[in-house]
Every structure is written in structure tokens, then in C-alpha cells.
Coordinates of C-alpha atoms in Angstrom, one line a residue:
Chain U
M14 CA 0.0 0.0 0.0
T15 CA 1.1 3.5 -0.7
S16 CA 0.9 6.1 2.1
S17 CA 0.7 9.8 1.5
N18 CA 4.3 10.5 2.5
N19 CA 5.4 8.3 -0.4
T20 CA 4.4 11.1 -2.8
L21 CA 6.5 11.7 -5.9
T22 CA 8.0 15.1 -6.2
L23 CA 9.2 16.6 -9.5
T24 CA 11.4 19.7 -9.7
L25 CA 13.3 21.6 -12.4
P26 CA 16.4 23.2 -10.9
S27 CA 17.4 24.4 -14.4
D28 CA 16.5 24.2 -18.1
R29 CA 18.6 21.1 -18.5
E30 CA 17.8 19.2 -15.3
I31 CA 15.0 17.2 -13.9
V32 CA 14.9 15.9 -10.3
I33 CA 12.5 13.3 -9.0
T34 CA 12.2 12.1 -5.4
R35 CA 10.3 9.3 -3.9
I36 CA 10.4 7.5 -0.5
F37 CA 10.3 3.8 -0.3
D38 CA 9.3 1.8 2.8
A39 CA 12.4 -0.4 2.8
P40 CA 16.1 -0.2 3.8
R41 CA 18.3 1.1 1.1
E42 CA 20.3 -2.1 0.8
L43 CA 17.1 -3.8 -0.3
V44 CA 16.0 -0.9 -2.6
F45 CA 19.4 -0.9 -4.3
K46 CA 19.3 -4.7 -4.7
V47 CA 15.8 -4.6 -6.3
W48 CA 16.7 -1.6 -8.4
T49 CA 19.6 -3.4 -9.9
N50 CA 18.1 -6.9 -10.3
P51 CA 17.4 -7.8 -13.9
Q52 CA 14.9 -10.5 -12.9
L53 CA 12.7 -7.9 -11.0
I54 CA 12.9 -5.1 -13.6
P55 CA 9.9 -6.4 -15.6
Q56 CA 7.7 -6.2 -12.4
W57 CA 8.1 -2.4 -12.0
W58 CA 10.1 -0.5 -14.6
G59 CA 7.6 -0.1 -17.5
P60 CA 4.0 1.2 -17.6
K61 CA 1.2 -1.2 -16.5
S62 CA -0.1 -1.4 -20.1
S63 CA 3.1 -2.9 -21.5
T64 CA 5.4 -5.8 -20.9
T65 CA 9.0 -5.0 -20.2
T66 CA 11.9 -7.3 -21.2
V67 CA 15.5 -6.9 -20.1
D68 CA 17.7 -7.4 -23.2
K69 CA 20.9 -6.4 -21.4
M70 CA 21.7 -5.4 -17.8
D71 CA 25.3 -5.5 -16.9
V72 CA 25.5 -3.5 -13.6
R73 CA 29.1 -2.4 -13.4
P74 CA 31.0 0.6 -14.7
G75 CA 31.1 0.4 -18.5
G76 CA 28.3 -2.2 -18.6
V77 CA 25.3 -1.8 -20.9
W78 CA 21.6 -1.9 -20.1
R79 CA 18.8 -2.2 -22.7
F80 CA 15.1 -2.6 -21.9
V81 CA 12.3 -3.1 -24.4
E82 CA 8.6 -2.2 -23.8
H83 CA 6.1 -4.4 -25.7
E84 CA 2.7 -2.7 -26.1
P85 CA -0.4 -4.8 -26.5
D86 CA -0.8 -3.6 -30.1
G87 CA 2.6 -5.1 -31.0
S88 CA 4.6 -1.9 -31.0
E89 CA 7.9 -1.9 -29.2
Y90 CA 9.9 0.9 -27.6
A91 CA 13.5 0.3 -26.6
F92 CA 15.7 2.3 -24.1
N93 CA 19.4 1.8 -23.5
G94 CA 22.4 3.2 -21.7
V95 CA 25.8 2.6 -20.0
Y96 CA 26.5 2.4 -16.3
H97 CA 29.3 4.8 -15.3
E98 CA 29.3 4.5 -11.5
I99 CA 28.0 1.8 -9.2
V100 CA 28.3 2.5 -5.5
P101 CA 26.2 0.0 -3.6
P102 CA 23.9 0.8 -1.9
E103 CA 24.2 4.6 -2.4
R104 CA 24.5 5.7 -5.9
I105 CA 24.1 4.7 -9.6
V106 CA 25.3 6.9 -12.5
S107 CA 24.2 5.9 -15.9
T108 CA 23.2 7.2 -19.3
F109 CA 19.7 7.0 -20.8
E110 CA 18.7 7.0 -24.4
Y111 CA 15.4 6.3 -26.1
E112 CA 16.1 4.5 -29.3
G113 CA 13.3 6.3 -31.1
M114 CA 15.5 9.5 -30.7
P115 CA 19.0 8.2 -31.0
G116 CA 21.9 10.5 -30.0
H117 CA 19.9 12.4 -27.4
V118 CA 21.6 11.0 -24.3
S119 CA 20.9 12.1 -20.8
V120 CA 22.9 11.3 -17.7
E121 CA 21.0 10.0 -14.7
T122 CA 22.3 9.9 -11.2
V123 CA 20.2 8.0 -8.7
T124 CA 21.0 8.2 -5.0
F125 CA 19.5 6.3 -2.1
E126 CA 19.5 7.8 1.5
E127 CA 18.2 5.9 4.4
H128 CA 16.2 7.5 7.2
E129 CA 14.7 5.3 10.0
G130 CA 14.4 2.2 7.8
K131 CA 12.9 4.1 4.9
T132 CA 14.8 5.1 1.7
K133 CA 14.7 8.4 -0.1
M134 CA 15.4 7.9 -3.8
T135 CA 16.5 10.9 -5.8
S136 CA 16.8 10.7 -9.5
H137 CA 18.7 13.6 -11.1
A138 CA 18.6 13.7 -14.9
L139 CA 20.9 16.0 -16.9
F140 CA 20.2 16.7 -20.5
Q141 CA 22.7 17.9 -23.1
S142 CA 20.6 20.9 -24.0
I143 CA 17.2 22.4 -23.4
E144 CA 16.4 21.3 -27.0
D145 CA 16.9 17.7 -26.0
R146 CA 14.5 18.1 -23.2
D147 CA 12.1 19.8 -25.6
G148 CA 12.6 16.9 -28.0
I149 CA 11.6 14.5 -25.3
L150 CA 8.6 16.8 -24.6
K151 CA 7.6 16.7 -28.3
S152 CA 7.7 12.9 -28.5
G153 CA 5.0 13.0 -25.8
M154 CA 5.7 9.5 -24.7
E155 CA 8.8 9.8 -22.5
E156 CA 8.8 10.4 -18.8
G157 CA 10.9 13.6 -19.1
A158 CA 7.9 15.3 -20.4
A159 CA 6.1 15.1 -17.1
E160 CA 8.6 17.4 -15.5
T161 CA 8.3 20.1 -18.1
W162 CA 4.6 20.1 -17.7
S163 CA 4.8 20.2 -13.9
R164 CA 6.3 23.6 -14.3
F165 CA 3.2 24.7 -16.1
E166 CA 1.1 23.1 -13.5
E167 CA 2.8 25.1 -10.9
L168 CA 2.2 28.3 -12.9
L169 CA -1.4 27.4 -13.3
K170 CA -1.8 27.0 -9.6
S171 CA -0.2 30.4 -9.1
M172 CA -2.7 32.1 -11.5
Chain O
M17 CA 1.3 22.7 -35.8
D18 CA 0.1 20.9 -32.6
M19 CA 0.1 22.2 -29.1
F20 CA 3.2 20.2 -28.1
S21 CA 5.3 21.5 -31.0
A22 CA 4.1 25.0 -30.3
L23 CA 5.3 24.6 -26.7
A24 CA 8.6 23.0 -27.6
E25 CA 10.0 26.4 -28.7
P26 CA 11.6 28.3 -25.8
T27 CA 10.5 31.8 -26.7
R28 CA 6.9 30.7 -27.0
R29 CA 7.1 29.0 -23.6
N30 CA 8.6 32.2 -22.2
I31 CA 5.6 34.1 -23.6
L32 CA 3.2 31.7 -21.9
E33 CA 5.0 31.8 -18.6
M34 CA 4.9 35.6 -18.7
L35 CA 1.2 35.5 -19.4
A36 CA 0.7 33.0 -16.6
K37 CA 2.5 35.2 -14.1
N38 CA 1.3 38.6 -15.1
G39 CA -2.2 38.0 -16.5
P40 CA -3.3 39.6 -19.8
L41 CA -0.7 41.6 -21.7
S42 CA -0.8 43.7 -24.9
A43 CA 1.3 42.7 -27.9
T44 CA 3.5 45.8 -27.2
D45 CA 4.1 44.6 -23.6
I46 CA 5.2 41.3 -25.0
Y47 CA 7.4 42.8 -27.7
D48 CA 9.2 44.9 -25.1
Q49 CA 10.2 41.8 -23.1
F50 CA 12.2 40.1 -25.9
P51 CA 15.3 41.2 -27.8
A52 CA 13.9 39.5 -31.0
S53 CA 12.4 41.6 -33.7
H54 CA 8.6 42.4 -33.7
P55 CA 7.9 40.2 -36.7
A56 CA 9.6 37.3 -35.0
I57 CA 7.6 37.7 -31.8
S58 CA 4.5 38.4 -33.9
Q59 CA 5.0 35.0 -35.6
H60 CA 5.3 33.3 -32.2
L61 CA 2.0 34.9 -31.1
K62 CA 0.3 33.7 -34.3
V63 CA 1.4 30.1 -33.5
L64 CA 0.1 30.4 -29.9
R65 CA -3.2 31.8 -31.2
E66 CA -3.6 29.1 -33.8
T67 CA -2.9 26.3 -31.3
N68 CA -5.4 27.9 -28.9
L69 CA -2.8 28.3 -26.2
V70 CA -3.6 32.0 -25.9
R71 CA -6.7 34.0 -26.7
V72 CA -6.9 37.6 -27.9
E73 CA -9.3 40.3 -26.9
K74 CA -9.5 43.7 -28.5
R75 CA -9.5 46.4 -26.0
A76 CA -9.6 50.0 -27.4
Q77 CA -6.7 50.1 -29.8
Q78 CA -4.9 47.2 -28.2
R79 CA -4.9 43.4 -28.6
M80 CA -4.7 41.8 -25.2
Y81 CA -3.2 38.4 -25.0
S82 CA -4.0 35.9 -22.2
I83 CA -3.6 32.2 -21.4
N84 CA -6.5 30.1 -22.7
P85 CA -7.7 28.3 -19.6
E86 CA -9.4 25.5 -21.6
T87 CA -6.3 24.5 -23.4
M88 CA -4.3 24.8 -20.2
S89 CA -6.6 22.4 -18.4
E90 CA -6.1 19.9 -21.2
L91 CA -2.4 20.3 -20.6
E92 CA -2.9 19.9 -16.9
Q93 CA -4.8 16.7 -17.6
W94 CA -1.8 15.5 -19.6
V95 CA 0.6 16.4 -16.8
K96 CA -1.5 14.3 -14.5
Q97 CA -1.3 11.4 -16.8
M98 CA 2.5 11.6 -17.1
T99 CA 2.9 11.9 -13.4
Q100 CA 0.5 8.9 -13.1
L101 CA 3.0 6.9 -15.2
W102 CA 5.8 7.6 -12.8
N103 CA 3.6 6.8 -9.8
E104 CA 2.6 3.5 -11.5
R105 CA 6.2 2.6 -11.8
F106 CA 7.0 3.4 -8.2
D107 CA 3.9 1.8 -6.8
A108 CA 4.8 -1.4 -8.6
L109 CA 8.3 -1.1 -7.1
D110 CA 6.7 -0.7 -3.6
K111 CA 5.0 -4.1 -4.2
V112 CA 8.2 -5.8 -5.3
L113 CA 10.0 -4.4 -2.2
E114 CA 7.2 -5.7 0.0
A115 CA 7.5 -9.2 -1.5
E116 CA 11.3 -9.1 -1.2
K117 CA 11.0 -8.0 2.5
K118 CA 8.8 -11.0 3.2
K119 CA 11.2 -13.4 1.5
L120 CA 14.0 -12.0 3.7
E121 CA 12.0 -12.4 6.9
Q122 CA 11.1 -16.0 6.0
S123 CA 14.6 -16.9 5.3
Q124 CA 15.8 -15.6 8.7

């Protein structure tokens, strides 16, 4: 069950960054283990409507990951990247690329902090340019888009 | 051009942010805020009008631009859907964590 203090937060510290935080009700060793376990990825990584398969997931510096989303209508969307830094159970630095938009690579740093048995996950994504983030926005199907729109949502609330 | 392409352009986003913060502004007010030429900004305003992101009201000799709340609520809906996707992902992860915690307890 999800309690209210597990709410997702999305912030945009600059035009090229997206920061997402979320608290998980588990110690960080476990969160890290689950996060980096290829057998468990299909159970949480993709949207509910699709089936995720792990093509590659070599969790060590220089190792490659590649996940494929299979939609019920037969379409497929693939994502890949390279792991740069693996510091169990604290930190993962990797690249992210949607194969539908090759060459637009972002760098994602995920950190895990433990407080009283719970883990705060912070995902920091850095894009090469504001245009890259806008490209992601245009595609309308990648999670990066949500953050750009959250800025609008904030503005709307302040109106 | 669709709404999303219209919004992917930084100047157009700046114009919308200005309108969201300040309320209705005349075309002149908007021109004054940007170093770009009037025709360039005018072109951006045209795109924003055509995609229904802004609406225009004639007041005396001025054309007043404001955010179109209907289109914005469509966008807001879209934001919610995207946030929902992230929430789905992490709610699923919560369940995996619960299951793994139970496995660990049983093995101890």
C-alpha cells in the first residue's frame, strides 16, 4: 500500500535538469538490490499497459543496459544506456537514451539515502541541452515530459 | 502545428510563462520583453493563437493576450497522466519491495 508520505516530487532546478524524489518503505540495501536486479525489472520499470523485457543489464562501470517495452498492439519501444558509477547501496550513475530518438543521451544519477528504515530515492537527470528536453517533450511519450509540464502546472496553480 | 510542437519552442514557452505570471498583456508589452524583432515575436504569437494556447481580446486600440484556460486544463490533464505513469512505476516497485522483504523475513 502507498501512504501519503510516499508522494512523488518533480522539480526543475534548471532548463537542462529534472529531479524526481520518492520515499520507499524499505532499507536502502534492499531498494538498491531490487533496483539493480534484472529479474525484477519487468515487475516495475515499465508502464502497466506494457510488458518489459530486459535485453541487457550488466550492472558495473562500462556495462550496458537495454530494456524493451512491448505494447499490447505489438509496437515496441527500446531504451538503453551505459553504467558509469555503481556504489552499492548509495549511488548509480548511468546514461539514458530512447532508441526512437538516437543520440539524445541524458545522464541520470540515482542516490539512495536511508532514514529510519525508509529510503529516499533521488533521480537527477541532466540533458545535453534544453532542445533535448524539448525533443523529449515533443515525443510526448517519454517520462521527461512530465517534469516540463509540472512547471506549467505550478504556474497554473499560481494564477 | 500541434500544441506540443508549439510549446517546444523556448520563446513561446517564455511568452506563456509571462502571461501565466502577469495576467493579460498587450502585444506591445510582450514585444518589449524580448530582444527578438517584432515580426519574429508576432510570428510566435500567431502560432500560440492558432494552437489555442492563448486568446486575444481587442481592448480599445490594443490586442490583449491571455492564457487560454481551456487548453491549459487539457495540458494539466496531460501532466497528471504523465505523473501517473511515474507513480505507477514506483507503486509497482513498492510491491516488489514488500515481496522481497517478506522473503528475507522468512529466510531468517
